[in-house]
């Protein structure tokens, strides 16, 4: 199964393994082993693999149990996606806030920011870059010193 895990051939092979799935299901703790295999198939597979997995499950398990397995894993994936979305949203929010702070400090310091540079700052999502810009904006006298670490900023560091 691992051999075909990330290939288009997996969906074609699954129906051939119905007997193996039935044997696994029949042994003690087989249901748990089957659950692990199903999770793997649903995690790595494409739509065709998902459909083939559902067909195999329906061949091995009764309708209700097959649906429960598919649904419970689907719910896990949804929750995992929700959590990843929350983390990504927080990260994007932090980056956006840092970018807006940089722009605000530039404005307060009277440093002109053209639209292209403004967009570059707002579009940046790399916190290391934003942190560097934020640190430099506090002492910079030009936009170049902030964004490019201009020569004036370098000399100031060496002093």
PDB file of N, CA and C in Angstrom, residues 91-152:
ATOM      1  N   UNK A  91      -1.072  34.337  12.264  1.00  0.00           N
ATOM      2  CA  UNK A  91       0.219  34.723  11.675  1.00  0.00           C
ATOM      3  C   UNK A  91       0.040  35.862  10.684  1.00  0.00           C
ATOM      4  N   UNK A  92      -0.981  35.757   9.846  1.00  0.00           N
ATOM      5  CA  UNK A  92      -1.235  36.822   8.874  1.00  0.00           C
ATOM      6  C   UNK A  92      -1.610  38.113   9.579  1.00  0.00           C
ATOM      7  N   UNK A  93      -2.379  38.003  10.656  1.00  0.00           N
ATOM      8  CA  UNK A  93      -2.763  39.186  11.420  1.00  0.00           C
ATOM      9  C   UNK A  93      -1.565  39.857  12.062  1.00  0.00           C
ATOM     10  N   UNK A  94      -0.660  39.057  12.617  1.00  0.00           N
ATOM     11  CA  UNK A  94       0.559  39.616  13.204  1.00  0.00           C
ATOM     12  C   UNK A  94       1.400  40.318  12.148  1.00  0.00           C
ATOM     13  N   UNK A  95       1.553  39.674  11.001  1.00  0.00           N
ATOM     14  CA  UNK A  95       2.343  40.267   9.920  1.00  0.00           C
ATOM     15  C   UNK A  95       1.698  41.564   9.444  1.00  0.00           C
ATOM     16  N   UNK A  96       0.388  41.548   9.269  1.00  0.00           N
ATOM     17  CA  UNK A  96      -0.311  42.753   8.808  1.00  0.00           C
ATOM     18  C   UNK A  96      -0.159  43.881   9.836  1.00  0.00           C
ATOM     19  N   UNK A  97      -0.290  43.546  11.106  1.00  0.00           N
ATOM     20  CA  UNK A  97      -0.132  44.553  12.153  1.00  0.00           C
ATOM     21  C   UNK A  97       1.266  45.144  12.172  1.00  0.00           C
ATOM     22  N   UNK A  98       2.270  44.288  12.004  1.00  0.00           N
ATOM     23  CA  UNK A  98       3.653  44.773  11.995  1.00  0.00           C
ATOM     24  C   UNK A  98       3.883  45.674  10.785  1.00  0.00           C
ATOM     25  N   UNK A  99       3.361  45.274   9.628  1.00  0.00           N
ATOM     26  CA  UNK A  99       3.511  46.080   8.411  1.00  0.00           C
ATOM     27  C   UNK A  99       2.847  47.442   8.589  1.00  0.00           C
ATOM     28  N   UNK A 100       1.651  47.457   9.157  1.00  0.00           N
ATOM     29  CA  UNK A 100       0.952  48.729   9.372  1.00  0.00           C
ATOM     30  C   UNK A 100       1.693  49.599  10.378  1.00  0.00           C
ATOM     31  N   UNK A 101       2.318  48.992  11.377  1.00  0.00           N
ATOM     32  CA  UNK A 101       3.116  49.758  12.342  1.00  0.00           C
ATOM     33  C   UNK A 101       4.310  50.406  11.654  1.00  0.00           C
ATOM     34  N   UNK A 102       4.949  49.665  10.783  1.00  0.00           N
ATOM     35  CA  UNK A 102       6.092  50.213  10.040  1.00  0.00           C
ATOM     36  C   UNK A 102       5.644  51.415   9.223  1.00  0.00           C
ATOM     37  N   UNK A 103       4.541  51.266   8.518  1.00  0.00           N
ATOM     38  CA  UNK A 103       4.032  52.378   7.703  1.00  0.00           C
ATOM     39  C   UNK A 103       3.651  53.570   8.569  1.00  0.00           C
ATOM     40  N   UNK A 104       3.074  53.313   9.713  1.00  0.00           N
ATOM     41  CA  UNK A 104       2.674  54.416  10.603  1.00  0.00           C
ATOM     42  C   UNK A 104       3.902  55.158  11.127  1.00  0.00           C
ATOM     43  N   UNK A 105       4.927  54.425  11.525  1.00  0.00           N
ATOM     44  CA  UNK A 105       6.149  55.069  12.009  1.00  0.00           C
ATOM     45  C   UNK A 105       6.799  55.871  10.892  1.00  0.00           C
ATOM     46  N   UNK A 106       6.828  55.307   9.688  1.00  0.00           N
ATOM     47  CA  UNK A 106       7.382  56.056   8.552  1.00  0.00           C
ATOM     48  C   UNK A 106       6.631  57.366   8.362  1.00  0.00           C
ATOM     49  N   UNK A 107       5.310  57.312   8.430  1.00  0.00           N
ATOM     50  CA  UNK A 107       4.496  58.523   8.260  1.00  0.00           C
ATOM     51  C   UNK A 107       4.782  59.520   9.377  1.00  0.00           C
ATOM     52  N   UNK A 108       4.849  59.059  10.608  1.00  0.00           N
ATOM     53  CA  UNK A 108       5.114  59.945  11.742  1.00  0.00           C
ATOM     54  C   UNK A 108       6.504  60.566  11.666  1.00  0.00           C
ATOM     55  N   UNK A 109       7.428  59.844  11.061  1.00  0.00           N
ATOM     56  CA  UNK A 109       8.793  60.362  10.922  1.00  0.00           C
ATOM     57  C   UNK A 109       8.941  61.223   9.677  1.00  0.00           C
ATOM     58  N   UNK A 110       7.856  61.360   8.907  1.00  0.00           N
ATOM     59  CA  UNK A 110       7.876  62.207   7.719  1.00  0.00           C
ATOM     60  C   UNK A 110       8.614  61.601   6.541  1.00  0.00           C
ATOM     61  N   UNK A 111       8.745  60.291   6.514  1.00  0.00           N
ATOM     62  CA  UNK A 111       9.430  59.607   5.416  1.00  0.00           C
ATOM     63  C   UNK A 111       8.385  59.202   4.386  1.00  0.00           C
ATOM     64  N   UNK A 112       8.542  59.730   3.174  1.00  0.00           N
ATOM     65  CA  UNK A 112       7.584  59.465   2.097  1.00  0.00           C
ATOM     66  C   UNK A 112       7.685  58.004   1.642  1.00  0.00           C
ATOM     67  N   UNK A 113       6.529  57.385   1.447  1.00  0.00           N
ATOM     68  CA  UNK A 113       6.467  55.997   0.990  1.00  0.00           C
ATOM     69  C   UNK A 113       5.618  55.949  -0.272  1.00  0.00           C
ATOM     70  N   UNK A 114       6.253  55.597  -1.389  1.00  0.00           N
ATOM     71  CA  UNK A 114       5.504  55.468  -2.643  1.00  0.00           C
ATOM     72  C   UNK A 114       4.637  54.213  -2.589  1.00  0.00           C
ATOM     73  N   UNK A 115       3.644  54.168  -3.467  1.00  0.00           N
ATOM     74  CA  UNK A 115       2.663  53.081  -3.447  1.00  0.00           C
ATOM     75  C   UNK A 115       3.312  51.702  -3.599  1.00  0.00           C
ATOM     76  N   UNK A 116       4.305  51.572  -4.476  1.00  0.00           N
ATOM     77  CA  UNK A 116       4.953  50.269  -4.677  1.00  0.00           C
ATOM     78  C   UNK A 116       5.626  49.794  -3.386  1.00  0.00           C
ATOM     79  N   UNK A 117       6.300  50.705  -2.700  1.00  0.00           N
ATOM     80  CA  UNK A 117       6.952  50.345  -1.436  1.00  0.00           C
ATOM     81  C   UNK A 117       5.913  50.040  -0.364  1.00  0.00           C
ATOM     82  N   UNK A 118       4.843  50.798  -0.355  1.00  0.00           N
ATOM     83  CA  UNK A 118       3.750  50.563   0.599  1.00  0.00           C
ATOM     84  C   UNK A 118       3.192  49.146   0.401  1.00  0.00           C
ATOM     85  N   UNK A 119       2.960  48.779  -0.854  1.00  0.00           N
ATOM     86  CA  UNK A 119       2.442  47.441  -1.158  1.00  0.00           C
ATOM     87  C   UNK A 119       3.452  46.374  -0.771  1.00  0.00           C
ATOM     88  N   UNK A 120       4.726  46.637  -1.019  1.00  0.00           N
ATOM     89  CA  UNK A 120       5.773  45.670  -0.649  1.00  0.00           C
ATOM     90  C   UNK A 120       5.734  45.403   0.857  1.00  0.00           C
ATOM     91  N   UNK A 121       5.581  46.447   1.629  1.00  0.00           N
ATOM     92  CA  UNK A 121       5.523  46.300   3.085  1.00  0.00           C
ATOM     93  C   UNK A 121       4.260  45.546   3.492  1.00  0.00           C
ATOM     94  N   UNK A 122       3.119  45.948   2.947  1.00  0.00           N
ATOM     95  CA  UNK A 122       1.850  45.312   3.315  1.00  0.00           C
ATOM     96  C   UNK A 122       1.766  43.859   2.851  1.00  0.00           C
ATOM     97  N   UNK A 123       2.400  43.544   1.732  1.00  0.00           N
ATOM     98  CA  UNK A 123       2.347  42.181   1.192  1.00  0.00           C
ATOM     99  C   UNK A 123       3.324  41.226   1.873  1.00  0.00           C
ATOM    100  N   UNK A 124       4.286  41.774   2.605  1.00  0.00           N
ATOM    101  CA  UNK A 124       5.290  40.926   3.248  1.00  0.00           C
ATOM    102  C   UNK A 124       4.645  40.114   4.372  1.00  0.00           C
ATOM    103  N   UNK A 125       4.904  38.815   4.373  1.00  0.00           N
ATOM    104  CA  UNK A 125       4.387  37.942   5.431  1.00  0.00           C
ATOM    105  C   UNK A 125       5.516  37.285   6.230  1.00  0.00           C
ATOM    106  N   UNK A 126       6.752  37.569   5.870  1.00  0.00           N
ATOM    107  CA  UNK A 126       7.896  36.997   6.567  1.00  0.00           C
ATOM    108  C   UNK A 126       8.205  37.837   7.808  1.00  0.00           C
ATOM    109  N   UNK A 127       7.974  37.271   8.979  1.00  0.00           N
ATOM    110  CA  UNK A 127       8.141  38.033  10.216  1.00  0.00           C
ATOM    111  C   UNK A 127       9.584  38.460  10.446  1.00  0.00           C
ATOM    112  N   UNK A 128      10.565  37.680  10.018  1.00  0.00           N
ATOM    113  CA  UNK A 128      11.960  38.091  10.178  1.00  0.00           C
ATOM    114  C   UNK A 128      12.237  39.362   9.389  1.00  0.00           C
ATOM    115  N   UNK A 129      11.733  39.415   8.163  1.00  0.00           N
ATOM    116  CA  UNK A 129      11.901  40.616   7.340  1.00  0.00           C
ATOM    117  C   UNK A 129      11.188  41.793   7.982  1.00  0.00           C
ATOM    118  N   UNK A 130       9.954  41.582   8.394  1.00  0.00           N
ATOM    119  CA  UNK A 130       9.187  42.659   9.030  1.00  0.00           C
ATOM    120  C   UNK A 130       9.856  43.134  10.315  1.00  0.00           C
ATOM    121  N   UNK A 131      10.390  42.214  11.097  1.00  0.00           N
ATOM    122  CA  UNK A 131      11.091  42.604  12.323  1.00  0.00           C
ATOM    123  C   UNK A 131      12.323  43.446  12.011  1.00  0.00           C
ATOM    124  N   UNK A 132      13.054  43.061  10.971  1.00  0.00           N
ATOM    125  CA  UNK A 132      14.219  43.853  10.565  1.00  0.00           C
ATOM    126  C   UNK A 132      13.821  45.252  10.138  1.00  0.00           C
ATOM    127  N   UNK A 133      12.759  45.345   9.339  1.00  0.00           N
ATOM    128  CA  UNK A 133      12.274  46.657   8.910  1.00  0.00           C
ATOM    129  C   UNK A 133      11.813  47.472  10.112  1.00  0.00           C
ATOM    130  N   UNK A 134      11.124  46.820  11.033  1.00  0.00           N
ATOM    131  CA  UNK A 134      10.618  47.521  12.210  1.00  0.00           C
ATOM    132  C   UNK A 134      11.779  48.074  13.032  1.00  0.00           C
ATOM    133  N   UNK A 135      12.803  47.269  13.241  1.00  0.00           N
ATOM    134  CA  UNK A 135      13.963  47.730  14.002  1.00  0.00           C
ATOM    135  C   UNK A 135      14.637  48.914  13.320  1.00  0.00           C
ATOM    136  N   UNK A 136      14.770  48.843  11.998  1.00  0.00           N
ATOM    137  CA  UNK A 136      15.453  49.917  11.272  1.00  0.00           C
ATOM    138  C   UNK A 136      14.610  51.181  11.152  1.00  0.00           C
ATOM    139  N   UNK A 137      13.282  51.038  11.100  1.00  0.00           N
ATOM    140  CA  UNK A 137      12.426  52.210  10.908  1.00  0.00           C
ATOM    141  C   UNK A 137      12.530  53.166  12.093  1.00  0.00           C
ATOM    142  N   UNK A 138      12.910  52.654  13.239  1.00  0.00           N
ATOM    143  CA  UNK A 138      12.984  53.491  14.432  1.00  0.00           C
ATOM    144  C   UNK A 138      14.098  54.522  14.352  1.00  0.00           C
ATOM    145  N   UNK A 139      15.129  54.267  13.544  1.00  0.00           N
ATOM    146  CA  UNK A 139      16.246  55.200  13.436  1.00  0.00           C
ATOM    147  C   UNK A 139      16.495  55.694  12.017  1.00  0.00           C
ATOM    148  N   UNK A 140      15.852  55.118  11.049  1.00  0.00           N
ATOM    149  CA  UNK A 140      16.120  55.450   9.644  1.00  0.00           C
ATOM    150  C   UNK A 140      15.670  56.868   9.309  1.00  0.00           C
ATOM    151  N   UNK A 141      16.354  57.434   8.329  1.00  0.00           N
ATOM    152  CA  UNK A 141      15.954  58.750   7.824  1.00  0.00           C
ATOM    153  C   UNK A 141      15.451  58.656   6.391  1.00  0.00           C
ATOM    154  N   UNK A 142      15.640  57.482   5.774  1.00  0.00           N
ATOM    155  CA  UNK A 142      15.130  57.275   4.419  1.00  0.00           C
ATOM    156  C   UNK A 142      14.452  55.908   4.345  1.00  0.00           C
ATOM    157  N   UNK A 143      13.598  55.770   3.361  1.00  0.00           N
ATOM    158  CA  UNK A 143      12.913  54.501   3.146  1.00  0.00           C
ATOM    159  C   UNK A 143      13.911  53.405   2.774  1.00  0.00           C
ATOM    160  N   UNK A 144      14.927  53.765   2.009  1.00  0.00           N
ATOM    161  CA  UNK A 144      15.951  52.802   1.611  1.00  0.00           C
ATOM    162  C   UNK A 144      16.649  52.197   2.826  1.00  0.00           C
ATOM    163  N   UNK A 145      16.894  52.997   3.846  1.00  0.00           N
ATOM    164  CA  UNK A 145      17.529  52.478   5.063  1.00  0.00           C
ATOM    165  C   UNK A 145      16.650  51.420   5.729  1.00  0.00           C
ATOM    166  N   UNK A 146      15.352  51.598   5.624  1.00  0.00           N
ATOM    167  CA  UNK A 146      14.426  50.647   6.237  1.00  0.00           C
ATOM    168  C   UNK A 146      14.362  49.363   5.420  1.00  0.00           C
ATOM    169  N   UNK A 147      14.038  49.497   4.147  1.00  0.00           N
ATOM    170  CA  UNK A 147      13.774  48.326   3.312  1.00  0.00           C
ATOM    171  C   UNK A 147      15.028  47.604   2.855  1.00  0.00           C
ATOM    172  N   UNK A 148      16.070  48.352   2.598  1.00  0.00           N
ATOM    173  CA  UNK A 148      17.275  47.746   2.038  1.00  0.00           C
ATOM    174  C   UNK A 148      18.432  47.733   3.023  1.00  0.00           C
ATOM    175  N   UNK A 149      18.207  48.246   4.223  1.00  0.00           N
ATOM    176  CA  UNK A 149      19.293  48.328   5.198  1.00  0.00           C
ATOM    177  C   UNK A 149      20.385  49.240   4.695  1.00  0.00           C
ATOM    178  N   UNK A 150      19.987  50.367   4.091  1.00  0.00           N
ATOM    179  CA  UNK A 150      20.891  51.325   3.442  1.00  0.00           C
ATOM    180  C   UNK A 150      22.187  51.571   4.186  1.00  0.00           C
ATOM    181  N   UNK A 151      23.146  52.141   3.516  1.00  0.00           N
ATOM    182  CA  UNK A 151      24.493  52.360   4.044  1.00  0.00           C
ATOM    183  C   UNK A 151      24.464  53.161   5.339  1.00  0.00           C
ATOM    184  N   UNK A 152      23.582  54.153   5.430  1.00  0.00           N
ATOM    185  CA  UNK A 152      23.508  55.001   6.612  1.00  0.00           C
ATOM    186  C   UNK A 152      23.160  54.157   7.839  1.00  0.00           C
TER     187      UNK A 152
END
